[in-house]
Amino acid sequence: MPLLKLLVYSKADPAGINISSHLLCELPFKEVPLGSSLAHSHEDFYLIGLDSPLISMSMPVPKAEWVICLSKHKSESGIRCLTVHTPGNLCNHADFGGRPKEVAISNPCLQTRLLQELQRASNMLGLDVPVSVEATHHGPTSLPAPITFIEIGSDEKAWKDDLLGRAVAKAVSNSIKSSPKFGECAIGVGGGHYSEKFTNLML
């Protein structure tokens, strides 16, 4: 059995609900049983809604090739934005899920593709919002598969915004239709939370 590719959102997250509803229009998913609950599948992609927050999620199925988390981004500024990042905690505490001093398995090629497709979708839909890679932060950190967050920021109005949901869904759909090609990978160290220099390099 091939490894599954998981698209996961929290049923309590308005941004996740927004993105997933548009993703169901982007790709021909069909409803299927998954364990004791229901999911949506298309080829080897599974769209799964979880009852728990994504920052504390455990693997929803035993084996996966990778996980993309469809999520909200929250900031005090409330600035609308579209972001991607790898989860992890680089410090001695884990206030938002995961374990202290642990970083999740990264998926650099897919993360770069998602960022590029976010920019493309944003331009196509005429959105005037920043697109950025974020520094590693929050959980989960212990999943046995690479995991990437793709997010709508930064307040409830943005999380429910139809165009922002469409942009992220299009970025995800376009990114997974063909496997990202492996190239040179790097670890970026330093900078602020919104990593402008690394974003520009990835774009």
CSV table of C-alpha atoms in Angstrom, one decimal, residues 8-97:
chain,number,residue,atom,x,y,z
A,8,VAL,CA,-5.3,18.0,7.7
A,9,TYR,CA,-7.3,20.7,9.3
A,10,SER,CA,-9.0,21.3,12.7
A,11,LYS,CA,-12.8,21.4,12.7
A,12,ALA,CA,-12.6,24.2,15.3
A,13,ASP,CA,-10.4,26.4,13.0
A,14,PRO,CA,-12.3,28.8,10.7
A,15,ALA,CA,-9.3,29.1,8.4
A,16,GLY,CA,-8.9,25.4,8.1
A,17,ILE,CA,-12.6,25.0,7.3
A,18,ASN,CA,-12.4,27.8,4.8
A,19,ILE,CA,-9.4,26.3,3.0
A,20,SER,CA,-10.7,22.8,3.0
A,21,SER,CA,-14.1,23.8,1.6
A,22,HIS,CA,-12.3,25.4,-1.4
A,23,LEU,CA,-10.0,22.5,-1.8
A,24,LEU,CA,-13.0,20.2,-2.2
A,25,CYS,CA,-13.9,22.4,-5.2
A,26,GLU,CA,-10.3,22.3,-6.6
A,27,LEU,CA,-9.9,18.5,-6.7
A,28,PRO,CA,-12.4,15.7,-7.2
A,29,PHE,CA,-12.4,14.3,-3.7
A,30,LYS,CA,-14.9,11.7,-2.6
A,31,GLU,CA,-16.0,10.8,0.9
A,32,VAL,CA,-14.5,7.6,2.3
A,33,PRO,CA,-14.4,5.9,5.7
A,34,LEU,CA,-11.2,6.3,7.6
A,35,GLY,CA,-11.1,4.3,10.8
A,36,SER,CA,-14.2,5.2,12.8
A,37,SER,CA,-14.7,8.5,11.0
A,38,LEU,CA,-15.0,9.9,7.5
A,39,ALA,CA,-12.5,11.6,5.3
A,40,HIS,CA,-12.2,12.7,1.6
A,41,SER,CA,-9.8,11.1,-0.8
A,42,HIS,CA,-8.4,11.8,-4.2
A,43,GLU,CA,-5.9,9.3,-5.5
A,44,ASP,CA,-3.4,8.9,-2.6
A,45,PHE,CA,-4.4,12.3,-1.0
A,46,TYR,CA,-6.6,12.3,2.0
A,47,LEU,CA,-8.3,15.4,3.4
A,48,ILE,CA,-9.0,14.9,7.1
A,49,GLY,CA,-10.8,17.1,9.6
A,50,LEU,CA,-9.7,16.6,13.2
A,51,ASP,CA,-11.5,17.5,16.4
A,52,SER,CA,-8.3,18.5,18.2
A,53,PRO,CA,-6.1,21.5,17.5
A,54,LEU,CA,-3.4,20.9,14.9
A,55,ILE,CA,-0.6,22.1,17.3
A,56,SER,CA,-1.3,19.0,19.5
A,57,MET,CA,-2.2,16.5,16.8
A,58,SER,CA,-1.0,13.0,16.6
A,59,MET,CA,-0.7,11.1,13.3
A,60,PRO,CA,-4.3,10.5,12.1
A,61,VAL,CA,-3.3,7.3,10.2
A,62,PRO,CA,-0.4,4.9,10.8
A,63,LYS,CA,1.7,5.7,7.7
A,64,ALA,CA,2.0,8.9,5.7
A,65,GLU,CA,4.5,10.3,3.2
A,66,TRP,CA,3.9,13.8,4.4
A,67,VAL,CA,1.4,16.1,6.1
A,68,ILE,CA,0.2,19.6,5.1
A,69,CYS,CA,-1.7,21.4,7.9
A,70,LEU,CA,-4.4,23.9,6.7
A,71,SER,CA,-4.4,26.4,9.5
A,72,LYS,CA,-4.9,29.9,10.8
A,73,HIS,CA,-2.1,32.3,11.6
A,74,LYS,CA,-2.7,34.6,14.5
A,75,SER,CA,-0.8,37.8,15.3
A,76,GLU,CA,-1.3,40.9,17.5
A,77,SER,CA,-1.0,43.1,14.4
A,78,GLY,CA,-4.0,41.4,12.7
A,79,ILE,CA,-2.3,42.0,9.3
A,80,ARG,CA,-3.7,39.8,6.5
A,81,CYS,CA,-1.1,37.5,5.2
A,82,LEU,CA,-0.4,34.0,3.8
A,83,THR,CA,2.4,32.0,5.3
A,84,VAL,CA,4.1,28.6,5.3
A,85,HIS,CA,6.5,27.1,7.9
A,86,THR,CA,7.8,23.9,9.6
A,87,PRO,CA,6.6,23.4,13.2
A,88,GLY,CA,9.1,23.1,16.1
A,89,ASN,CA,10.3,24.5,19.4
A,90,LEU,CA,13.9,25.7,19.5
A,91,CYS,CA,13.8,26.7,23.1
A,92,ASN,CA,13.4,25.1,26.6
A,93,HIS,CA,9.6,25.4,26.7
A,94,ALA,CA,6.7,24.4,24.5
A,95,ASP,CA,3.8,26.7,25.2
A,96,PHE,CA,2.0,25.9,22.0
A,97,GLY,CA,2.2,22.1,21.5
